[in-house]
PDB file of N, CA and C in Angstrom:
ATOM      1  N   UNK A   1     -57.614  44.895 -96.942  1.00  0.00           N
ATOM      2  CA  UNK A   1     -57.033  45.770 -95.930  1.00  0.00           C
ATOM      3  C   UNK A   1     -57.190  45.115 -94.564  1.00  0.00           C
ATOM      4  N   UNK A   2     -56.066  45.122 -93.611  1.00  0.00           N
ATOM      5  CA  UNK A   2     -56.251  44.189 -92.598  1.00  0.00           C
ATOM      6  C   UNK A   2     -56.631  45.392 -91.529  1.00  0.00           C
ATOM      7  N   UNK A   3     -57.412  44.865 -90.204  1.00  0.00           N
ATOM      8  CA  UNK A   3     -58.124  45.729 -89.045  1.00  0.00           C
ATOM      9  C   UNK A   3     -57.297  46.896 -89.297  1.00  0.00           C
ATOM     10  N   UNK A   4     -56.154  46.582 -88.939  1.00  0.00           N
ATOM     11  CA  UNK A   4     -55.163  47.668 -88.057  1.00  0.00           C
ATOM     12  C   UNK A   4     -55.424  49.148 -88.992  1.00  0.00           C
ATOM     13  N   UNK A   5     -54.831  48.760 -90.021  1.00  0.00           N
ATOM     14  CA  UNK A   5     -55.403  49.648 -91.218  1.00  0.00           C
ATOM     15  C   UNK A   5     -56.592  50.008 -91.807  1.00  0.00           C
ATOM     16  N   UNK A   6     -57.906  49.838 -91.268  1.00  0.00           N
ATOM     17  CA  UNK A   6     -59.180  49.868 -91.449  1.00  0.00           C
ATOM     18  C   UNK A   6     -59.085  51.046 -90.074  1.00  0.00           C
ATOM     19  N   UNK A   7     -58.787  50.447 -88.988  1.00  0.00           N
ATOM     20  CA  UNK A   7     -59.010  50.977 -88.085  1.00  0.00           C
ATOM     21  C   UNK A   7     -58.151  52.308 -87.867  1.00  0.00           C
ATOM     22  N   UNK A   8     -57.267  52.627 -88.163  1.00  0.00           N
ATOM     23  CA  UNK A   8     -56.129  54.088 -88.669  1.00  0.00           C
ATOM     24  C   UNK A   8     -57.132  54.851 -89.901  1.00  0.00           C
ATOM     25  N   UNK A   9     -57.674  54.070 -90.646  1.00  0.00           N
ATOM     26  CA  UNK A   9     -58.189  55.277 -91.622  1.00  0.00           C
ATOM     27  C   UNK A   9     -59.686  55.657 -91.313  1.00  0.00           C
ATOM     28  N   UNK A  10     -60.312  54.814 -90.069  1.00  0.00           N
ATOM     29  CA  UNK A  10     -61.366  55.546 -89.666  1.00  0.00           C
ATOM     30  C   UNK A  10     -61.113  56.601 -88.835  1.00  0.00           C
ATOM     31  N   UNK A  11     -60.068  56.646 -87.913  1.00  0.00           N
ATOM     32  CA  UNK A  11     -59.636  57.463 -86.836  1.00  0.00           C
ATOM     33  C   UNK A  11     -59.162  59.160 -88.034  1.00  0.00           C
ATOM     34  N   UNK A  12     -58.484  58.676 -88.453  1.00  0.00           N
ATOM     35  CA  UNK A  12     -58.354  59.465 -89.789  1.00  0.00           C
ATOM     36  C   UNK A  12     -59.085  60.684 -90.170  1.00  0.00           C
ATOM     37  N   UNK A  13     -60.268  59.961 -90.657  1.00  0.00           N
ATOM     38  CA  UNK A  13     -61.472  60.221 -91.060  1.00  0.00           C
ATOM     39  C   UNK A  13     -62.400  60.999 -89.741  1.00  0.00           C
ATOM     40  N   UNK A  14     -62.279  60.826 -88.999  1.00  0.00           N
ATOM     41  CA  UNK A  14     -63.227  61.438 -87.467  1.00  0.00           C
ATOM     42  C   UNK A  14     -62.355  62.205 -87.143  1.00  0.00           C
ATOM     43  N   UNK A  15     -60.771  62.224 -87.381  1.00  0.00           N
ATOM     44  CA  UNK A  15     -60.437  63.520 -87.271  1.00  0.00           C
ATOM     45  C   UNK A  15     -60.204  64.399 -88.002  1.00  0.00           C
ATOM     46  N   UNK A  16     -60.427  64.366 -89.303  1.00  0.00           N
ATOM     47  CA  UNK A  16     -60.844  65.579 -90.184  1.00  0.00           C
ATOM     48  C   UNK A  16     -62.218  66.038 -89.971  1.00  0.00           C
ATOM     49  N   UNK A  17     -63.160  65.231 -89.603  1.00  0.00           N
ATOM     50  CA  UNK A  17     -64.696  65.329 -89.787  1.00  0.00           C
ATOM     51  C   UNK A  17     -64.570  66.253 -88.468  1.00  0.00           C
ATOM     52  N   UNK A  18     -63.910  66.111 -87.554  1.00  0.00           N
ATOM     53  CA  UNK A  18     -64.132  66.587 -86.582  1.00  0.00           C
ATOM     54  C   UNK A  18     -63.553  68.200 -86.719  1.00  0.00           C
ATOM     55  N   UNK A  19     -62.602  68.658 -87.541  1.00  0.00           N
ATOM     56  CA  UNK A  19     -61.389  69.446 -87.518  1.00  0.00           C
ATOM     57  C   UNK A  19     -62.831  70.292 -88.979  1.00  0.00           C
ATOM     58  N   UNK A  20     -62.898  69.505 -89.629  1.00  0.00           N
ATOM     59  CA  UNK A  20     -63.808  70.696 -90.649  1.00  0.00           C
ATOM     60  C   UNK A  20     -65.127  71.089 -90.318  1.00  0.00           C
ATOM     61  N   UNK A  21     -65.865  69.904 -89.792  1.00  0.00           N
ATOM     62  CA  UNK A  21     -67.107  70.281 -89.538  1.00  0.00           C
ATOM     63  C   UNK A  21     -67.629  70.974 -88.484  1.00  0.00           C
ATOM     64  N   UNK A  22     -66.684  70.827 -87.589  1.00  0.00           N
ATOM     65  CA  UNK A  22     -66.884  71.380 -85.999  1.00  0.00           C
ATOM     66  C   UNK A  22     -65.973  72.723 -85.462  1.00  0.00           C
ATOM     67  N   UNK A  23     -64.552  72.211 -86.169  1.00  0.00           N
ATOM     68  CA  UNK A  23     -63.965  73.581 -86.286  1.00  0.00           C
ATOM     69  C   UNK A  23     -62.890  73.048 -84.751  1.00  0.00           C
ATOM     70  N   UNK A  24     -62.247  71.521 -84.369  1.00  0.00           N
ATOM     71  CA  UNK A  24     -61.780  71.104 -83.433  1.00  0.00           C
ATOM     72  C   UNK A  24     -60.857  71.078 -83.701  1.00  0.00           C
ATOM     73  N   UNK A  25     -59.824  71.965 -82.991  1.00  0.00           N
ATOM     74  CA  UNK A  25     -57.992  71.774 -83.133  1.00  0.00           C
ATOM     75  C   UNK A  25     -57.997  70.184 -82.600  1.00  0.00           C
ATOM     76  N   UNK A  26     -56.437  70.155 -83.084  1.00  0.00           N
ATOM     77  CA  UNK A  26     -55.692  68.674 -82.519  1.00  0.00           C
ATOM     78  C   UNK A  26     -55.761  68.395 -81.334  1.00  0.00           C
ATOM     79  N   UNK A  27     -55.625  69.379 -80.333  1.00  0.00           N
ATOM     80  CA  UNK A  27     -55.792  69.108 -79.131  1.00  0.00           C
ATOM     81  C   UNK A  27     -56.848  68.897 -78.302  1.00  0.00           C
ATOM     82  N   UNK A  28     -58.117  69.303 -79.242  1.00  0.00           N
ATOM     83  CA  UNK A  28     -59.500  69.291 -78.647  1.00  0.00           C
ATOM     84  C   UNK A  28     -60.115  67.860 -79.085  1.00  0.00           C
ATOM     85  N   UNK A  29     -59.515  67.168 -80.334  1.00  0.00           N
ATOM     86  CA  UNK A  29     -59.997  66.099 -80.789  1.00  0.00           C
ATOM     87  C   UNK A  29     -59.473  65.082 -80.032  1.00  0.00           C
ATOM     88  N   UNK A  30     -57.570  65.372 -79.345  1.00  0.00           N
ATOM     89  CA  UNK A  30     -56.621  64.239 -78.736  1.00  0.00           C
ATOM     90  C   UNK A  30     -57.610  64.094 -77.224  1.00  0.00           C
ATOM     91  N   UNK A  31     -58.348  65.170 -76.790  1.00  0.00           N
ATOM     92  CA  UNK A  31     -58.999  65.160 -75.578  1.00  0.00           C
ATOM     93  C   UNK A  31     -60.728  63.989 -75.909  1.00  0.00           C
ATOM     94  N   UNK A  32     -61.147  64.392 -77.124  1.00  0.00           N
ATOM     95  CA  UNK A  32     -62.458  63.716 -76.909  1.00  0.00           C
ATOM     96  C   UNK A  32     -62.229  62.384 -77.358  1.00  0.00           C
ATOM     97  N   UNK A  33     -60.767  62.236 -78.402  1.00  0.00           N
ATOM     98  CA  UNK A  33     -60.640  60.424 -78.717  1.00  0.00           C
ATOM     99  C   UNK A  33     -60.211  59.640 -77.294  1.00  0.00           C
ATOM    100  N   UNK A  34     -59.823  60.216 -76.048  1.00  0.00           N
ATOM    101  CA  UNK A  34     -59.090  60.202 -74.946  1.00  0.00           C
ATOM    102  C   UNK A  34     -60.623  59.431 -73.933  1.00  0.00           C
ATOM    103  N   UNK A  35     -61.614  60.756 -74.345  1.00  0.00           N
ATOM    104  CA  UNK A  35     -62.978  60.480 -73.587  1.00  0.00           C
ATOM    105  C   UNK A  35     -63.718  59.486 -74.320  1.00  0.00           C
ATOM    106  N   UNK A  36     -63.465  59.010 -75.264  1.00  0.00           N
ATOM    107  CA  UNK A  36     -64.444  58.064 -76.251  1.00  0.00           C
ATOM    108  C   UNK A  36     -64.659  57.282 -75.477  1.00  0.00           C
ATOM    109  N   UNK A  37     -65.709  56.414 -75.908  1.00  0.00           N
ATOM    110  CA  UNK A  37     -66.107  55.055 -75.121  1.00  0.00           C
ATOM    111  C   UNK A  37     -66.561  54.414 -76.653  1.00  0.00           C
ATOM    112  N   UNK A  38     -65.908  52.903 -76.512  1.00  0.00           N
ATOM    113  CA  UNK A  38     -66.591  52.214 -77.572  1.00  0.00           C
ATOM    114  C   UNK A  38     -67.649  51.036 -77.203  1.00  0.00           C
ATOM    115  N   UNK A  39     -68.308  51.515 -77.714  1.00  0.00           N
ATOM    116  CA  UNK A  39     -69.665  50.536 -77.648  1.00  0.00           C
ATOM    117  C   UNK A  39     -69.309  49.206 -78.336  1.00  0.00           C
ATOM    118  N   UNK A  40     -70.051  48.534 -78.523  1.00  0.00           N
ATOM    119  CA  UNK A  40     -70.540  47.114 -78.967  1.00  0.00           C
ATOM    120  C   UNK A  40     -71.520  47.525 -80.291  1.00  0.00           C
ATOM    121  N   UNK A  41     -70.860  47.410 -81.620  1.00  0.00           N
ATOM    122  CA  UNK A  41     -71.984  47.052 -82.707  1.00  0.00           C
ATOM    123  C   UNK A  41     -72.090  45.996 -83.621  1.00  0.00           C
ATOM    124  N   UNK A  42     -71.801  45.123 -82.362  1.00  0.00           N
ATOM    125  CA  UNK A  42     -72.505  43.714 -83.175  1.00  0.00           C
ATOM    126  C   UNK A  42     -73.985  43.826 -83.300  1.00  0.00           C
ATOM    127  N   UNK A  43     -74.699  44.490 -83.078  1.00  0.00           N
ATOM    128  CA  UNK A  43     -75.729  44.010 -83.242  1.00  0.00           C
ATOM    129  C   UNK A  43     -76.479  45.150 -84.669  1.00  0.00           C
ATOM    130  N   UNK A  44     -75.536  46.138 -84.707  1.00  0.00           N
ATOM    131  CA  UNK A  44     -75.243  46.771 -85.895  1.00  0.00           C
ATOM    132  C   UNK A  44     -74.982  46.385 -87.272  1.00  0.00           C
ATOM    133  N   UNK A  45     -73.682  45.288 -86.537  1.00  0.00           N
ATOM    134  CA  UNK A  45     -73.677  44.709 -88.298  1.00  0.00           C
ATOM    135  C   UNK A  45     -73.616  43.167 -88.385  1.00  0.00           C
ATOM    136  N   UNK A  46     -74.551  42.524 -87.337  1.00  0.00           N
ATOM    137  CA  UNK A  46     -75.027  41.138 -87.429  1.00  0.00           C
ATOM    138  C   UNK A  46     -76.463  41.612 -88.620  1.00  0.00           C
ATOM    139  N   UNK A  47     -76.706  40.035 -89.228  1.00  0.00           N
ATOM    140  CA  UNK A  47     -77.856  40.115 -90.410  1.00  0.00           C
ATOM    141  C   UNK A  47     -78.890  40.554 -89.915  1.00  0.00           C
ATOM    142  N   UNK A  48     -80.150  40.661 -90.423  1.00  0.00           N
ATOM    143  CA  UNK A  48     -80.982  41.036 -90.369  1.00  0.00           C
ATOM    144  C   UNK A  48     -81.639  40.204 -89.045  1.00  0.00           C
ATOM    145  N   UNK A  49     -81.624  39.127 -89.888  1.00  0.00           N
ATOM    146  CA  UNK A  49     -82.786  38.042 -89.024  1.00  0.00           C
ATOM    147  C   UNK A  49     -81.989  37.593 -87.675  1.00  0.00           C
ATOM    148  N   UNK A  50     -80.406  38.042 -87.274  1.00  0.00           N
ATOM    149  CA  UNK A  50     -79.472  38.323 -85.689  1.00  0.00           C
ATOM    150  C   UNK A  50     -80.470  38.980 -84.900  1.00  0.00           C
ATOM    151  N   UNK A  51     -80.660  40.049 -85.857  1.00  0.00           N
ATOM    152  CA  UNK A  51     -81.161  41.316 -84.801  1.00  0.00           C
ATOM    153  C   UNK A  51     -82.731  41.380 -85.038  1.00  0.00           C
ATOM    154  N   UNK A  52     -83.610  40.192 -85.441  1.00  0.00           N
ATOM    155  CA  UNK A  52     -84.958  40.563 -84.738  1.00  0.00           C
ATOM    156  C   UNK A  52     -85.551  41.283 -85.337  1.00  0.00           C
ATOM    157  N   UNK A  53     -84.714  41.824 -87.166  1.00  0.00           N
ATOM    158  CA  UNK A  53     -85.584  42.769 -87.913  1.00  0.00           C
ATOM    159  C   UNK A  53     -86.894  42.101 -88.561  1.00  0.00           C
TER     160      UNK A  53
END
């Protein structure tokens, strides 16, 4: 599966999670994907011995 499509079925996914678990219409989710900020997790999914474990 290439990014683009990795990256559509996580968005996907955070907006159902968001819509069942929280109880967030479309418009409340189009507002907080709007406010998102994306971090940096390389250091998330660099190896072990990257990150100093």
């Amino acid at each position: 599966m290439r990014i683009a499509g990795i990256s559509r079925l996580c968005k996907k996914q955070g907006e159902e999670l968001l819509a069942s678990t929280y109880g967030c219409n479309e418009s409340q989710i189009l507002e907080l994907i709007q406010q998102a900020r994306i971090e940096l997790i390389t250091q998330w999914c660099a190896p072990q011995e990257r990150r100093g474990i």
